[in-house]
mmCIF file of C-alpha atoms and ligand atoms in Angstrom:
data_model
loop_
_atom_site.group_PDB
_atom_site.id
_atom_site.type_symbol
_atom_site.label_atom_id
_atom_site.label_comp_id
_atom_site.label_asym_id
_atom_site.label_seq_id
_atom_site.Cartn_x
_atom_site.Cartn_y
_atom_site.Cartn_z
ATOM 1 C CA UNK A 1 37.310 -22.206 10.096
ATOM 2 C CA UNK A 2 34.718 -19.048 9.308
ATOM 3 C CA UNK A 3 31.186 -20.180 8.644
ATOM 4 C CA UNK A 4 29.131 -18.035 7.311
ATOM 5 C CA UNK A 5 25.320 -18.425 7.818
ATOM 6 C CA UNK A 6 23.049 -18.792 5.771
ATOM 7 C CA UNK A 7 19.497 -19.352 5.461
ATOM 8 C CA UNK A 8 17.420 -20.491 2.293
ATOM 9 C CA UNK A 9 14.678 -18.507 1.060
ATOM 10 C CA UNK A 10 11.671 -18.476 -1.921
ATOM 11 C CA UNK A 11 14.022 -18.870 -5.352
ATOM 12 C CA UNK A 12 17.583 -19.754 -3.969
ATOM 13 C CA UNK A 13 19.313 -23.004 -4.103
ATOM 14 C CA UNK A 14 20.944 -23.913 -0.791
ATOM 15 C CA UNK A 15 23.770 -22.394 0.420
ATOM 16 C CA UNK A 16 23.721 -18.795 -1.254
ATOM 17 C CA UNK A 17 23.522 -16.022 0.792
ATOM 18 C CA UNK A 18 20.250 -15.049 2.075
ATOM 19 C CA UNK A 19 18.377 -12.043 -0.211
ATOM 20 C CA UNK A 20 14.585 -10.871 1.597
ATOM 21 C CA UNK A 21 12.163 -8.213 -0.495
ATOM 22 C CA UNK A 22 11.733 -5.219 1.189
ATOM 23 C CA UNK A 23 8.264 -4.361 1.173
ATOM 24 C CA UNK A 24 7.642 -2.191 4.558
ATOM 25 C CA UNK A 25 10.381 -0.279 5.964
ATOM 26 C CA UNK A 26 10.447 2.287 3.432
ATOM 27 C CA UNK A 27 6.943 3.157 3.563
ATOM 28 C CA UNK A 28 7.308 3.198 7.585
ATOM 29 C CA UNK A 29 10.720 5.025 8.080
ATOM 30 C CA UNK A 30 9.058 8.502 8.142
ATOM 31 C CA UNK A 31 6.477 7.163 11.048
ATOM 32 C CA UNK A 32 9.319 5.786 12.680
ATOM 33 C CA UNK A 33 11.349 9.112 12.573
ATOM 34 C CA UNK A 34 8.091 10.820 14.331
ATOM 35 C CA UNK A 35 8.219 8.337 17.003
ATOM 36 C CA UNK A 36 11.978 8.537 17.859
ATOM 37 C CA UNK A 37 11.377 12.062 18.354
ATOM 38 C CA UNK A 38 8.374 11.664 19.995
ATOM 39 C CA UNK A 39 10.645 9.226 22.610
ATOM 40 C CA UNK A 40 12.808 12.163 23.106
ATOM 41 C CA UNK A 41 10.435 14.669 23.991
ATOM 42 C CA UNK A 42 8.687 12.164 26.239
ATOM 43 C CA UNK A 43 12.717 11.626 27.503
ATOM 44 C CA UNK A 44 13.602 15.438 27.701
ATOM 45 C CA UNK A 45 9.662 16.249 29.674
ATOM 46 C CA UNK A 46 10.135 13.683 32.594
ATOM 47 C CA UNK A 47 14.063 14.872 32.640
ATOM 48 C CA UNK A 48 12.349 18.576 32.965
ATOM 49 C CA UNK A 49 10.730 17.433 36.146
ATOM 50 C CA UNK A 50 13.296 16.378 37.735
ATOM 51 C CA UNK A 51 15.950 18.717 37.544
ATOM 52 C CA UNK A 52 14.596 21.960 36.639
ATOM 53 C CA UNK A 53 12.784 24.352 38.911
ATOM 54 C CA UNK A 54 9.783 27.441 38.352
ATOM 55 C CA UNK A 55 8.790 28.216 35.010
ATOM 56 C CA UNK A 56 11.485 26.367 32.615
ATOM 57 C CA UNK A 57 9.784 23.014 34.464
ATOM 58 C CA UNK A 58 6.818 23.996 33.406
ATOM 59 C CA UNK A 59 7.668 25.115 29.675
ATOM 60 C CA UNK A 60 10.253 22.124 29.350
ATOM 61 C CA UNK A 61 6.975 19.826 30.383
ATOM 62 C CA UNK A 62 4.346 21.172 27.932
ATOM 63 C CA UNK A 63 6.672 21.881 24.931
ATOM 64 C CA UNK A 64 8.711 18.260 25.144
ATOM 65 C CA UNK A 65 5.633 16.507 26.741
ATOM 66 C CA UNK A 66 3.343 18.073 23.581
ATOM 67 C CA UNK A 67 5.790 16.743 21.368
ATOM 68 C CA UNK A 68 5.969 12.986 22.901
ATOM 69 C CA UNK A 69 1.932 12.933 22.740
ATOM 70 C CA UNK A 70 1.983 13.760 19.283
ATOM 71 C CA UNK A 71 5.092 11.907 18.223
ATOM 72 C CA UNK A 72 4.344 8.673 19.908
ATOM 73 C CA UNK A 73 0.627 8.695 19.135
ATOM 74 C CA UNK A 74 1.474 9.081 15.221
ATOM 75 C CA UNK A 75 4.163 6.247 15.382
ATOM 76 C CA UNK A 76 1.908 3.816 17.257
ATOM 77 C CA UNK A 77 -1.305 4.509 15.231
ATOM 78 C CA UNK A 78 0.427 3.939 11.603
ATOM 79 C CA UNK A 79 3.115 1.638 12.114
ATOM 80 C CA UNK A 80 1.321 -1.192 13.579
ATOM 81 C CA UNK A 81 -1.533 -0.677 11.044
ATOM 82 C CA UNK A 82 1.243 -0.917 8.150
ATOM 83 C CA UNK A 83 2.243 -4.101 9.360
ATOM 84 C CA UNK A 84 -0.885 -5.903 10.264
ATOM 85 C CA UNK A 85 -3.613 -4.369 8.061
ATOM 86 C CA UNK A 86 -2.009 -2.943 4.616
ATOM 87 C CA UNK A 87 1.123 -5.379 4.303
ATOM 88 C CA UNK A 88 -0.042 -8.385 6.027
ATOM 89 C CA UNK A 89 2.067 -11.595 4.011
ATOM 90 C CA UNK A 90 -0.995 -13.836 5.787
ATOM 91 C CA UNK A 91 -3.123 -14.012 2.796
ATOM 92 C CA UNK A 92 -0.885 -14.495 0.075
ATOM 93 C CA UNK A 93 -3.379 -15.913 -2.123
ATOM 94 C CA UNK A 94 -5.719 -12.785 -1.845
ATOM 95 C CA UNK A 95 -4.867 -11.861 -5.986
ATOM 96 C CA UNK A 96 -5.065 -15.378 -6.750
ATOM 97 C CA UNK A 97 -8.517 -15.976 -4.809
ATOM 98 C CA UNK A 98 -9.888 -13.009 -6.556
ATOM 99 C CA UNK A 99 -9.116 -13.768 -10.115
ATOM 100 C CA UNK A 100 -10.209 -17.423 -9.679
ATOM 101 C CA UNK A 101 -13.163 -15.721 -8.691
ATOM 102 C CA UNK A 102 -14.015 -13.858 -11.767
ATOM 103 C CA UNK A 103 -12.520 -16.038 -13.987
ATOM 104 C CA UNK A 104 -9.325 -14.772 -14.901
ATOM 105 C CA UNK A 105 -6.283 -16.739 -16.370
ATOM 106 C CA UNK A 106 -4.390 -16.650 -19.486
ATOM 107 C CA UNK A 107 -1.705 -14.992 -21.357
ATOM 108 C CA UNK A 108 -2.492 -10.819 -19.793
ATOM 109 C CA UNK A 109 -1.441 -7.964 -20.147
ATOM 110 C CA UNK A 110 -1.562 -6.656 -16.465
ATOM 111 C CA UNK A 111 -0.582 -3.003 -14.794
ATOM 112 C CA UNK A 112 -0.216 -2.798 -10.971
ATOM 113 C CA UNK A 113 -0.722 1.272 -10.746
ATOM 114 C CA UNK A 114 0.760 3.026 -7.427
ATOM 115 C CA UNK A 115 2.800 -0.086 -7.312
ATOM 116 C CA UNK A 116 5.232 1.194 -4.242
ATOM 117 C CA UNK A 117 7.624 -1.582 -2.975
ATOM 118 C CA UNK A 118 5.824 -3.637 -5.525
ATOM 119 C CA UNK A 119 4.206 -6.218 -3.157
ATOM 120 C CA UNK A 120 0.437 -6.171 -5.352
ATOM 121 C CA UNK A 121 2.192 -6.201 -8.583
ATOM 122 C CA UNK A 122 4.731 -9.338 -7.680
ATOM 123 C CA UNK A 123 1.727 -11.249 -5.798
ATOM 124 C CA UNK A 124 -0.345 -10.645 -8.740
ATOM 125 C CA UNK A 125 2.158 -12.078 -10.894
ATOM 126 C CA UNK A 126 2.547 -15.048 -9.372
ATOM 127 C CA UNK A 127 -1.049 -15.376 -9.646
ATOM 128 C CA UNK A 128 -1.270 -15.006 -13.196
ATOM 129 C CA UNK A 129 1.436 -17.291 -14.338
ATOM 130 C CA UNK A 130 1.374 -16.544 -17.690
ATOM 131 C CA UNK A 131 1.037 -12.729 -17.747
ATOM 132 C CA UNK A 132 3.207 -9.743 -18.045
ATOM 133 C CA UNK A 133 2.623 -7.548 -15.213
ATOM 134 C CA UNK A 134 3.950 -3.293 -15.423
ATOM 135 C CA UNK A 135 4.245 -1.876 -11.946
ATOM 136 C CA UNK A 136 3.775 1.981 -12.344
ATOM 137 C CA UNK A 137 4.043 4.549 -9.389
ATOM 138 C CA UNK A 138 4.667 7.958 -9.106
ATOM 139 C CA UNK A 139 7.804 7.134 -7.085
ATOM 140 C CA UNK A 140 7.588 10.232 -4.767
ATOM 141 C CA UNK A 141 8.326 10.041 -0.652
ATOM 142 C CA UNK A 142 6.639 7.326 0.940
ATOM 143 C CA UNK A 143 7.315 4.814 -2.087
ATOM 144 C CA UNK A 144 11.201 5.784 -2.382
ATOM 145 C CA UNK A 145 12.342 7.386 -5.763
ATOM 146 C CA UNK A 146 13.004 4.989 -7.855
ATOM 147 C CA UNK A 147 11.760 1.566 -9.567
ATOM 148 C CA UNK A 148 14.864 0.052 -7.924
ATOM 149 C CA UNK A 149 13.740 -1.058 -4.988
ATOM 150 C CA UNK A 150 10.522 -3.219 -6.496
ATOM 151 C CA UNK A 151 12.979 -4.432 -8.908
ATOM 152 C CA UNK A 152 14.979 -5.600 -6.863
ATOM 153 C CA UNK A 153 11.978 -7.597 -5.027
ATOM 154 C CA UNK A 154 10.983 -9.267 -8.467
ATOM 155 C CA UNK A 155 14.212 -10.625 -8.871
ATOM 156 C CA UNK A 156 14.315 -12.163 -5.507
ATOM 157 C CA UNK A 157 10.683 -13.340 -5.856
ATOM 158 C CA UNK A 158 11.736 -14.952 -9.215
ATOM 159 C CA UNK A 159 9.183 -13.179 -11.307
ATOM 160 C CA UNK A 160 11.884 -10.713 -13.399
ATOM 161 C CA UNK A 161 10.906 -11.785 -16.177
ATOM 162 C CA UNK A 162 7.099 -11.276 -16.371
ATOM 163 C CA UNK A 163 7.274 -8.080 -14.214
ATOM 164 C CA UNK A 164 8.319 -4.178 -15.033
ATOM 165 C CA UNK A 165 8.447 -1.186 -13.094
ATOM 166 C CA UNK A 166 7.825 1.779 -14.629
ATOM 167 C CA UNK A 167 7.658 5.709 -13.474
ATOM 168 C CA UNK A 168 4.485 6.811 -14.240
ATOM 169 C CA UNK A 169 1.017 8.750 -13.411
ATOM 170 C CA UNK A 170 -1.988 6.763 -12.815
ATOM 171 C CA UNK A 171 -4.105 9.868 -14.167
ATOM 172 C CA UNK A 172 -1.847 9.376 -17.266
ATOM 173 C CA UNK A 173 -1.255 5.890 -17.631
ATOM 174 C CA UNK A 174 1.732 4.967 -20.457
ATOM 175 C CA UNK A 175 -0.191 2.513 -22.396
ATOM 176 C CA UNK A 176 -2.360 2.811 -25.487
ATOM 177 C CA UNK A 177 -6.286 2.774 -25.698
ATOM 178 C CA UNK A 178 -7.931 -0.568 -25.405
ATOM 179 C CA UNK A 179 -4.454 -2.776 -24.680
ATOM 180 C CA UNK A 180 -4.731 -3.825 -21.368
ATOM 181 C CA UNK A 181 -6.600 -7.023 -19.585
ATOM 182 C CA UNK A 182 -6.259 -6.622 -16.303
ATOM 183 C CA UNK A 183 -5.621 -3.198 -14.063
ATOM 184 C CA UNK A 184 -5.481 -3.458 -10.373
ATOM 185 C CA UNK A 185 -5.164 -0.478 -7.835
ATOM 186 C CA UNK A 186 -4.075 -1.114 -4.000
ATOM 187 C CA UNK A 187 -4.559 1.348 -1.634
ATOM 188 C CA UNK A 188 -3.885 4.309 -3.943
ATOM 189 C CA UNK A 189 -7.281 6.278 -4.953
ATOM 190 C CA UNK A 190 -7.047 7.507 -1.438
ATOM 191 C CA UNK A 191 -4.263 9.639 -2.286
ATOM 192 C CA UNK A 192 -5.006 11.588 -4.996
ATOM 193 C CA UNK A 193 -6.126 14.466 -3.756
ATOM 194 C CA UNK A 194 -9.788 15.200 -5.139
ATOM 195 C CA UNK A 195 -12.773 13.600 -6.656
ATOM 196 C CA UNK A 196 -12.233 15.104 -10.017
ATOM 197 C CA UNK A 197 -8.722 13.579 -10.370
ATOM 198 C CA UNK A 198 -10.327 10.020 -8.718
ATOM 199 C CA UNK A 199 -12.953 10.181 -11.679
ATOM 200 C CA UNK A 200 -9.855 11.693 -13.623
ATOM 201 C CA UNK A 201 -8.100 8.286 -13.255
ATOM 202 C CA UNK A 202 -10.940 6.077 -13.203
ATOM 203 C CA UNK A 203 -11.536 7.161 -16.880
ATOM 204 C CA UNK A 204 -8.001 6.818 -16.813
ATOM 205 C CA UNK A 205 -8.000 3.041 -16.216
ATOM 206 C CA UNK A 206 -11.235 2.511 -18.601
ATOM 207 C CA UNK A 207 -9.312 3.878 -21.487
ATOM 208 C CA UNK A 208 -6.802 1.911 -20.987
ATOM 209 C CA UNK A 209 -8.610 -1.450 -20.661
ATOM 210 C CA UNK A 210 -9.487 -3.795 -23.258
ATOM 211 C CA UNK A 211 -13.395 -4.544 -23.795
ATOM 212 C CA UNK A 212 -14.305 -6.687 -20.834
ATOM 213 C CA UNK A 213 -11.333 -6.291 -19.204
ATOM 214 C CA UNK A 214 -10.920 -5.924 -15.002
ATOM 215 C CA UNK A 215 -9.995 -3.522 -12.740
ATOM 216 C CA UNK A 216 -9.741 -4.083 -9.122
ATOM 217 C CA UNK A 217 -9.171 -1.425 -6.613
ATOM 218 C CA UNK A 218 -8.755 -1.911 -2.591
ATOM 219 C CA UNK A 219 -9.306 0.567 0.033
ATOM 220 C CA UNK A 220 -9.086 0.768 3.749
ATOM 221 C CA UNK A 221 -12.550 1.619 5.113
ATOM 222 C CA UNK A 222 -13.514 4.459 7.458
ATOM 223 C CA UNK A 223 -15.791 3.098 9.711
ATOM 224 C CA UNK A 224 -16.341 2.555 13.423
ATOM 225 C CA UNK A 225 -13.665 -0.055 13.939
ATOM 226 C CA UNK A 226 -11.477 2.742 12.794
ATOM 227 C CA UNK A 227 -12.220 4.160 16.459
ATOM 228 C CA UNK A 228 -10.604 1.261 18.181
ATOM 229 C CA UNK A 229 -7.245 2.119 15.993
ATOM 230 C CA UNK A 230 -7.579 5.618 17.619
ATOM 231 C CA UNK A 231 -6.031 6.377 14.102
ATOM 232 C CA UNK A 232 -4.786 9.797 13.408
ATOM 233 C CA UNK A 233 -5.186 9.703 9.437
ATOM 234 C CA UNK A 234 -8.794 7.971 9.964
ATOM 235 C CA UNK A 235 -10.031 11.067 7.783
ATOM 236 C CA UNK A 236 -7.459 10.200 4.924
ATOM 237 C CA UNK A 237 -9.205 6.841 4.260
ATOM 238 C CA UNK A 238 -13.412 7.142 2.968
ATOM 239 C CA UNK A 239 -16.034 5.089 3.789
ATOM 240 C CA UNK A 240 -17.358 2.193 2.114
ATOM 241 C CA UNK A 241 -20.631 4.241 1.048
ATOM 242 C CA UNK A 242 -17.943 7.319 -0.816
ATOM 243 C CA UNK A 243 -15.968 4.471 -2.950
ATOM 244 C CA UNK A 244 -19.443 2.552 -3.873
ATOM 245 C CA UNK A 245 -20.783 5.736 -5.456
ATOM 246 C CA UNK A 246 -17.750 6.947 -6.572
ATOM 247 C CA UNK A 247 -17.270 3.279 -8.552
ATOM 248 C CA UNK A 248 -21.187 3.312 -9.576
ATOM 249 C CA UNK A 249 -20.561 6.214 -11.141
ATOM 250 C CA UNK A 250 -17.401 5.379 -13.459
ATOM 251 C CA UNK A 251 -19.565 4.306 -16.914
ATOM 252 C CA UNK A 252 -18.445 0.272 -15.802
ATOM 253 C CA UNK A 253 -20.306 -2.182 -16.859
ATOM 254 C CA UNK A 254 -20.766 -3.906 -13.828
ATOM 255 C CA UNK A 255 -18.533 -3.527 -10.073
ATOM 256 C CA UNK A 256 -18.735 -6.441 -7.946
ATOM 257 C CA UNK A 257 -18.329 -5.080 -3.714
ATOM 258 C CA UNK A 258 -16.744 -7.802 -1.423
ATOM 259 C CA UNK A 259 -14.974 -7.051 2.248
ATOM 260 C CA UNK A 260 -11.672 -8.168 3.607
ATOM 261 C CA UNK A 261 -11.293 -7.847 7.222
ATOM 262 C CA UNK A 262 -7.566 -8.004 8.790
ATOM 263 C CA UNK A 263 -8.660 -6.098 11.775
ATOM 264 C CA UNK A 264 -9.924 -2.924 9.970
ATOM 265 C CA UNK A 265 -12.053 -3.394 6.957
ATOM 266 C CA UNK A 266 -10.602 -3.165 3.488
ATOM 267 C CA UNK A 267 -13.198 -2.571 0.731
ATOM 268 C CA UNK A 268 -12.713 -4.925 -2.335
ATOM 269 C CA UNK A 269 -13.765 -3.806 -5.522
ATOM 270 C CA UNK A 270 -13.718 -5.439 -8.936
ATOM 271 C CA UNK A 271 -15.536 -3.934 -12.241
ATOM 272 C CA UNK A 272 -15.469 -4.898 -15.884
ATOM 273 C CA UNK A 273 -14.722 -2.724 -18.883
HETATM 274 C C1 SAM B 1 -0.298 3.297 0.205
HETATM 275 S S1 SAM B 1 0.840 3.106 -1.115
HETATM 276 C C2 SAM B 1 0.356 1.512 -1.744
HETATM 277 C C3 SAM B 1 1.475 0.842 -2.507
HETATM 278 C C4 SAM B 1 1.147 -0.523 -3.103
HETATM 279 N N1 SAM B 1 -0.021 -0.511 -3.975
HETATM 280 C C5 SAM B 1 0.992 -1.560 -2.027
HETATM 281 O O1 SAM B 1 -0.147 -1.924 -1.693
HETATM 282 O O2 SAM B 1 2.029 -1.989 -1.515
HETATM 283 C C6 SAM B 1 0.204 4.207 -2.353
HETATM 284 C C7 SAM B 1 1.097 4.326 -3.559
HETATM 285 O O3 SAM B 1 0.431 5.055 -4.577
HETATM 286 C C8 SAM B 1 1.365 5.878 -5.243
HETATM 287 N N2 SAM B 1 0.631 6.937 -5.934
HETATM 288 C C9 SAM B 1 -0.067 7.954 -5.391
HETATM 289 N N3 SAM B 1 -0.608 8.728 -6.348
HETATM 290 C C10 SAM B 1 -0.253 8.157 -7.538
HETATM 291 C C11 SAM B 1 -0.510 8.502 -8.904
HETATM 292 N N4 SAM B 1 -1.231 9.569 -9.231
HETATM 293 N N5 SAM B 1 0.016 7.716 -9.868
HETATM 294 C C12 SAM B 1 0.760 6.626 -9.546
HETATM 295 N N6 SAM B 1 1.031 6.266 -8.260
HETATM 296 C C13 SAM B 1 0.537 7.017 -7.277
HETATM 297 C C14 SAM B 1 2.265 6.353 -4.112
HETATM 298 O O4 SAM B 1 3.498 6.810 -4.617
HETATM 299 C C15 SAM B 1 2.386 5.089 -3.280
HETATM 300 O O5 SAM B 1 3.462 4.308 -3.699
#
């Protein structure tokens, strides 16, 4: 007799076959690429030394053995900071902590914006039992193409029904003036590529917010323990002093700073409408 395994997971009943979210490996399979290739060229340099001879030794080294540097040292500083600093599934009860902390409950109206794999927007669902929840993202490279893949994770989460994934811009949100509770923002200012079109979406955000309603945004930190990383995008990220100003300056009425430390430091910051 065949039996086939299977394992139980969040939302399944016993005995049906065994469905996981996908949160990482898309966002990592370009970093992984670089360090395959750096491999090779750290495979083809000490193959170099020991067959060839004169110059093509010599080229073979510094071209292949270039290549492994690079490759491996762009693998190994992002993919282990994916895993245990931007997607860590230790502190599941980070959305929930914060909006027991200011207060928030009810029956929202919620957008997760640069929602990717749709990790933020699912966890903040389940934190907000009652609200509906829009993942938006651009949906370009890093993210995949398509809302399919954070679908797909809602369903298996069991939060389908409260949760939507959208295609969309954060600098031109698809919602109308003053119909939105609750906004939060993970890891995604950092990308748009200039302080105008940060500010851009900050007003963004405000417009779409009700009176009094929240946004939260988190960001990786540049700062010294950055260093021990030895991180090659250390100057994508901005320091803790850039997003303070940057947030002081949005027309909130007030933006509450905390810190979250899962080996580097990840700024926290909440304001009100
Ligand atoms: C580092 S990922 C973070 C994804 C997600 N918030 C999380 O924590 O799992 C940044 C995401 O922001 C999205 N993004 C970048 N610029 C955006 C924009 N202008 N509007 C909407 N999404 C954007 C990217 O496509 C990417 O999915």
């Amino acid at each position: 007799m065949m039996i086939k395994r299977t394992r139980q997971t969040r939302n399944e009943s016993p005995g049906t076959t065994e469905k996981k979210p996908r949160y990482g490996f898309i966002a990592i399979r370009p970093f992984l690429t670089i360090g395959i290739v750096g491999v090779a060229g750290w495979m083809v340099a000490i193959t170099g030394i020991l067959r060839l001879e004169g110059l093509g030794r010599w080229v073979t080294l510094t071209v292949a053995g270039m290549i492994g540097i690079i490759g491996t040292w762009v693998a190994v500083s992002y993919i282990p900071l994916y895993f245990l600093v931007l997607r860590p599934r230790g502190n599941e009860n980070f959305w929930a902590n914060q909006f027991t902390k200011h207060g928030i409950s009810g029956k929202l109206v919620a957008i997760d914006a640069g929602c990717g794999t749709g990790q933020v927007t699912i966890e903040v669902a389940k934190a907000l039992p009652d609200a509906h929840v829009t993942g938006i993202d651009i949906f370009k490279g890093m993210s995949g193409t398509s809302p399919g893949q954070p679908t797909r994770n809602a369903k298996i989460e069991g939060v389908s029904d409260r949760v939507t994934f959208k295609k969309g811009n954060l600098l031109d949100l698809p919602f109308p003036d003053n119909s939105v509770d609750v906004v939060t923002v993970g890891s995604v200012l950092h990308e748009i590529d200039s302080d105008e079109n940060r500010k851009a979406a900050l007003e963004e955000i405000k417009r779409v917010l009700k009176p009094g309603g929240y946004f939260f945004t988190v960001e990786l930190l540049r700062d010294w323990r950055m260093i021990l990383a030895m991180l090659v995008f250390a100057p994508v990220w901005k320091t803790g002093k850039y997003w303070k100003e940057l947030l002081l300056n949005a027309g909130y009425s007030s933006l509450d700073v905390g810190l979250e430390t899962r080996m580097l430091n990840m700024g926290v910051y909440c304001m009100q409408k």
